[in-house]
Structure formats: structure tokens, C-alpha cells
């Protein structure tokens, strides 16, 4: 994957010598990630707390952004991208005597490569299909706080990370205007690999299911909806 990514970087950096167009863009949207194994862990932790709590945030869909650069031809384009995304959960319990909070904040940084192919157009819109793939670098922060009568009894923080891969098929509508392209994007991210969450400083210390003792993976699988603005740096002659 690293060799492919570096080869494409070199290709794009020299591509203006022979390609039709070089474009740069930014995509912004919302990602809905399953986080199935972490959701189960939240329920298991909640069940061990000896007082009333509730899950007030459960890894909701959240914003992502993705800068990119690509070589564009009439019906085909290839490029490189880098995605930033985060979401999280919170377990909370509060009464007159104190407050309990358990926060999980999970982030991903995903360098990748992509390819797009033109299918059809209607009116001023073009219909394209796309696919991308790359590396998923995940970081997870788990914070637990218990205070009674304004006195902190527990204040713990744990950091985990994982490395996996992804594949993301998708489609988009493209509206060209002068040197800009405006895109409406839809896709589904598939997490690949067996990389489990482990402590940042000790890869042997895994985050595990409290019942099965199985290692927990991040779980970024899910639908992605976005909007992209591309700008043409170099037009075809």
C-alpha cells in the first residue's frame, strides 16, 4: 500500500506534463459508522455501574473532511486523499450527591488512493462511480470521572490505537462550473484487517470484550454522504 501511494504521489506531481487536467479539492460530509463492538462494550460497562446511568451519546454520525488531488481525464480520474473523522459516546449518571461520566472519543486518519469513472450525464450533471482504498489509523481516548459532593474520586484516562485498511465504493453527481466542479457524494466504507485496539505504549495490552475476552476492533463500517468542491489547477490544452 505504501509503495502504491508513493507511486501515485510521484505520478500526480509530474502529471501536469502530460495529463489533461490536474485538480485539487476538499470534501466535507457526515459519516455513519457502526462501531458495533464499542457499542457492546459501552453496554457492558454500563451494566457494571452500581447506580443509575444512561447512554447520552452512542457514536452518532459525525462530520468528516477530506482534502484530495487528482489527475482528470474525460471519463476517468485517479488521485490521492486524506480523511479526518471522529465520533464518540458518553455514559452519564447524576444526582444531588455526585456525577459519573465515561467518555469514548474515537478518531481516524486515513491516507488513501482513489479512482473514478464517468457513466452518464443528464442536463448539466455527470454521473460517476468511484472506489478508494487505503490505511485506517485509529486512536481512541477513554476517560472516566466520578465526583461526589464536588470531590473527584476517580479521574482516569486511557489511550488506544489500531491500524487497519479500508475499501470504499461509491457514486457521485458532478456539476461543472468554470474552473470548479461541485459534487454530491455517497459511499460505503468497509473496514478491512484484524487490527484490534491496543494501548498506545504497549501493543500487548488490548481493549477486550468484558464477556468474551475477544479483542475489540474500531468498526468504521458505514455510509458516508458528502459534498466536494474541486478546482482545476491545470486545464487541458
Coordinates of C-alpha atoms in Angstrom, one line a residue:
X1 CA 0.0 0.0 0.0
X2 CA 2.8 2.4 0.9
X3 CA 4.5 1.8 -2.5
X4 CA 1.3 2.3 -4.4
X5 CA 0.6 5.5 -2.5
X6 CA 4.1 6.9 -3.1
X7 CA 4.0 6.0 -6.8
X8 CA 0.7 7.8 -7.2
X9 CA 2.1 10.9 -5.4
X10 CA 5.0 11.0 -7.8
X11 CA 2.6 10.4 -10.8
X12 CA 0.4 13.4 -9.7
X13 CA 3.4 15.6 -9.0
X14 CA 4.7 15.1 -12.6
X15 CA 1.3 14.5 -14.2
X16 CA 0.8 18.1 -15.3
X17 CA 3.4 17.5 -18.0
X18 CA 1.0 15.1 -19.9
X19 CA -2.4 14.8 -18.2
X20 CA -5.5 16.6 -19.4
X21 CA -6.2 18.3 -16.1
X22 CA -4.9 18.5 -12.5
X23 CA -7.5 19.2 -9.9
X24 CA -7.4 19.8 -6.1
X25 CA -10.4 19.6 -3.9
X26 CA -11.9 19.3 -0.4
X27 CA -14.8 17.1 0.6
X28 CA -16.9 17.7 3.6
X29 CA -19.7 15.5 4.9
X30 CA -21.1 13.1 7.5
X31 CA -20.0 9.5 8.2
X32 CA -22.3 7.0 9.9
X33 CA -20.0 4.3 11.5
X34 CA -21.3 1.1 13.1
X35 CA -18.8 0.9 16.0
X36 CA -20.6 -2.3 16.8
X37 CA -18.0 -3.8 19.2
X38 CA -17.5 -0.5 21.0
X39 CA -21.3 -0.1 21.4
X40 CA -21.4 -3.5 23.1
X41 CA -18.6 -2.5 25.4
X42 CA -20.5 0.6 26.4
X43 CA -23.5 -1.6 27.4
X44 CA -21.2 -4.0 29.3
X45 CA -19.6 -1.1 31.3
X46 CA -23.0 0.5 32.0
X47 CA -24.2 -2.8 33.4
X48 CA -21.3 -2.9 36.0
X49 CA -22.0 0.6 37.4
X50 CA -23.9 0.2 40.7
X51 CA -26.2 3.2 40.2
X52 CA -28.4 4.6 37.6
X53 CA -26.8 5.8 34.3
X54 CA -27.8 6.3 30.7
X55 CA -26.0 6.4 27.4
X56 CA -26.5 10.0 26.2
X57 CA -24.3 9.7 23.1
X58 CA -23.8 6.5 21.2
X59 CA -21.3 7.0 18.4
X60 CA -23.6 9.2 16.2
X61 CA -22.9 10.1 12.6
X62 CA -20.4 13.0 12.6
X63 CA -18.6 15.3 10.3
X64 CA -15.5 14.4 8.3
X65 CA -13.3 16.3 5.9
X66 CA -11.1 15.1 3.1
X67 CA -8.5 17.1 1.0
X68 CA -7.5 15.5 -2.3
X69 CA -5.6 16.0 -5.5
X70 CA -6.2 14.1 -8.8
X71 CA -5.4 13.7 -12.5
X72 CA -8.5 14.1 -14.5
X73 CA -9.3 12.8 -18.0
X74 CA -12.5 12.9 -20.0
X75 CA -14.0 9.8 -18.5
X76 CA -11.5 8.7 -15.8
X77 CA -9.5 10.2 -12.9
X78 CA -7.1 8.9 -10.2
X79 CA -5.8 10.7 -7.2
X80 CA -4.7 10.7 -3.5
X81 CA -6.8 11.7 -0.5
X82 CA -6.5 12.1 3.3
X83 CA -9.6 11.7 5.5
X84 CA -10.1 13.0 9.1
X85 CA -13.2 11.8 11.0
X86 CA -14.3 11.3 14.6
X87 CA -17.2 10.3 16.8
X88 CA -17.8 9.2 20.3
X89 CA -20.0 8.0 23.2
X90 CA -20.9 9.1 26.7
X91 CA -22.3 7.3 29.7
X92 CA -23.6 9.7 32.3
X93 CA -25.2 9.5 35.7
X94 CA -26.0 12.4 38.0
X95 CA -28.0 13.2 41.2
X96 CA -27.8 15.5 44.2
X97 CA -24.7 13.8 45.6
X98 CA -22.4 13.4 42.6
X99 CA -21.8 12.8 38.9
X100 CA -20.3 9.9 36.8
X101 CA -19.0 10.3 33.3
X102 CA -17.5 7.8 30.9
X103 CA -16.4 9.3 27.5
X104 CA -15.0 7.5 24.5
X105 CA -13.7 9.7 21.7
X106 CA -12.5 7.9 18.6
X107 CA -10.7 9.4 15.6
X108 CA -9.4 8.2 12.3
X109 CA -6.7 9.5 9.9
X110 CA -6.9 7.7 6.5
X111 CA -4.5 8.3 3.7
X112 CA -5.7 6.6 0.5
X113 CA -5.9 6.5 -3.3
X114 CA -9.0 6.6 -5.4
X115 CA -10.3 6.1 -9.0
X116 CA -13.4 7.5 -10.7
X117 CA -15.2 6.6 -13.9
X118 CA -17.8 8.5 -15.8
X119 CA -21.0 6.7 -16.6
X120 CA -23.6 9.2 -18.0
X121 CA -24.9 12.7 -17.9
X122 CA -28.3 14.4 -17.8
X123 CA -28.8 18.1 -18.2
X124 CA -25.7 19.7 -16.7
X125 CA -24.9 16.8 -14.2
X126 CA -22.5 14.0 -14.7
X127 CA -22.9 10.6 -13.0
X128 CA -19.7 8.9 -11.9
X129 CA -18.8 5.8 -9.9
X130 CA -15.8 5.7 -7.6
X131 CA -13.7 3.5 -5.4
X132 CA -11.0 4.2 -2.9
X133 CA -8.8 2.3 -0.5
X134 CA -6.1 3.0 2.0
X135 CA -4.9 2.8 5.6
X136 CA -7.1 3.4 8.7
X137 CA -5.1 4.8 11.6
X138 CA -7.4 4.9 14.6
X139 CA -7.0 6.5 18.0
X140 CA -9.3 6.1 21.0
X141 CA -9.4 8.0 24.2
X142 CA -11.4 6.6 27.1
X143 CA -12.0 9.0 30.1
X144 CA -13.7 8.1 33.3
X145 CA -14.7 10.6 36.0
X146 CA -16.5 10.1 39.3
X147 CA -17.1 13.0 41.7
X148 CA -19.1 13.0 45.0
X149 CA -20.1 16.2 46.7
X150 CA -17.8 18.2 44.4
X151 CA -14.8 15.9 45.2
X152 CA -13.2 13.9 42.5
X153 CA -12.9 10.2 43.5
X154 CA -11.9 8.8 40.1
X155 CA -10.3 10.6 37.1
X156 CA -8.7 8.1 34.7
X157 CA -7.7 8.4 31.1
X158 CA -6.6 5.6 28.7
X159 CA -5.4 5.9 25.1
X160 CA -5.6 3.2 22.5
X161 CA -4.8 2.9 18.8
X162 CA -5.2 0.5 15.9
X163 CA -4.1 0.1 12.3
X164 CA -6.4 -1.4 9.6
X165 CA -7.3 -0.9 5.9
X166 CA -10.4 0.3 4.1
X167 CA -12.2 -0.1 0.8
X168 CA -14.9 2.4 -0.1
X169 CA -17.1 2.1 -3.3
X170 CA -19.3 5.0 -4.1
X171 CA -21.0 7.2 -6.6
X172 CA -21.4 11.0 -7.2
X173 CA -23.2 13.7 -9.2
X174 CA -20.9 16.3 -10.7
X175 CA -21.9 19.8 -11.7
X176 CA -19.0 21.7 -13.6
X177 CA -18.9 25.5 -13.5
X178 CA -15.9 27.3 -15.0
X179 CA -12.8 26.1 -13.2
X180 CA -14.8 24.4 -10.4
X181 CA -16.6 21.1 -10.0
X182 CA -19.4 20.7 -7.4
X183 CA -20.0 17.1 -6.3
X184 CA -22.6 15.3 -4.3
X185 CA -21.0 12.1 -3.0
X186 CA -22.3 8.9 -1.5
X187 CA -20.4 5.8 -0.5
X188 CA -20.0 2.9 2.0
X189 CA -16.8 2.4 3.9
X190 CA -15.7 -1.2 4.6
X191 CA -13.1 -1.8 7.3
X192 CA -10.5 -4.5 6.4
X193 CA -7.9 -6.2 8.6
X194 CA -7.8 -7.6 12.1
X195 CA -6.1 -4.8 13.9
X196 CA -7.5 -4.5 17.4
X197 CA -7.4 -1.5 19.7
X198 CA -4.4 -1.7 22.0
X199 CA -2.7 0.7 24.4
X200 CA -0.6 3.3 22.8
X201 CA 2.5 2.4 24.8
X202 CA 2.1 -1.3 24.9
X203 CA 0.7 -3.2 21.9
X204 CA 0.2 -6.3 24.1
X205 CA -2.5 -4.6 26.2
X206 CA -5.6 -5.0 24.2
X207 CA -9.1 -3.5 24.7
X208 CA -11.3 -6.5 25.0
X209 CA -15.0 -7.5 25.3
X210 CA -15.8 -7.9 29.0
X211 CA -17.7 -11.2 28.5
X212 CA -16.0 -13.0 25.6
X213 CA -12.5 -11.5 26.2
X214 CA -12.2 -11.0 22.5
X215 CA -10.1 -8.1 21.2
X216 CA -12.2 -5.1 20.0
X217 CA -11.7 -3.6 16.6
X218 CA -12.7 0.0 15.8
X219 CA -15.7 -0.6 13.4
X220 CA -15.7 2.3 10.9
X221 CA -18.0 0.4 8.6
X222 CA -20.9 2.6 7.4
X223 CA -22.5 5.0 4.9
X224 CA -20.8 8.3 4.0
X225 CA -22.5 11.3 2.5
X226 CA -20.5 14.3 1.4
X227 CA -20.2 17.5 -0.8
X228 CA -17.0 18.3 -2.7
X229 CA -15.6 21.4 -4.3
X230 CA -12.8 20.8 -6.9
X231 CA -10.7 23.5 -8.5
X232 CA -8.8 22.9 -11.8
X233 CA -5.1 23.8 -11.3
X234 CA -4.1 23.0 -14.9
X235 CA -6.5 22.8 -17.8
X236 CA -6.1 20.7 -20.9
X237 CA -4.7 22.4 -23.9

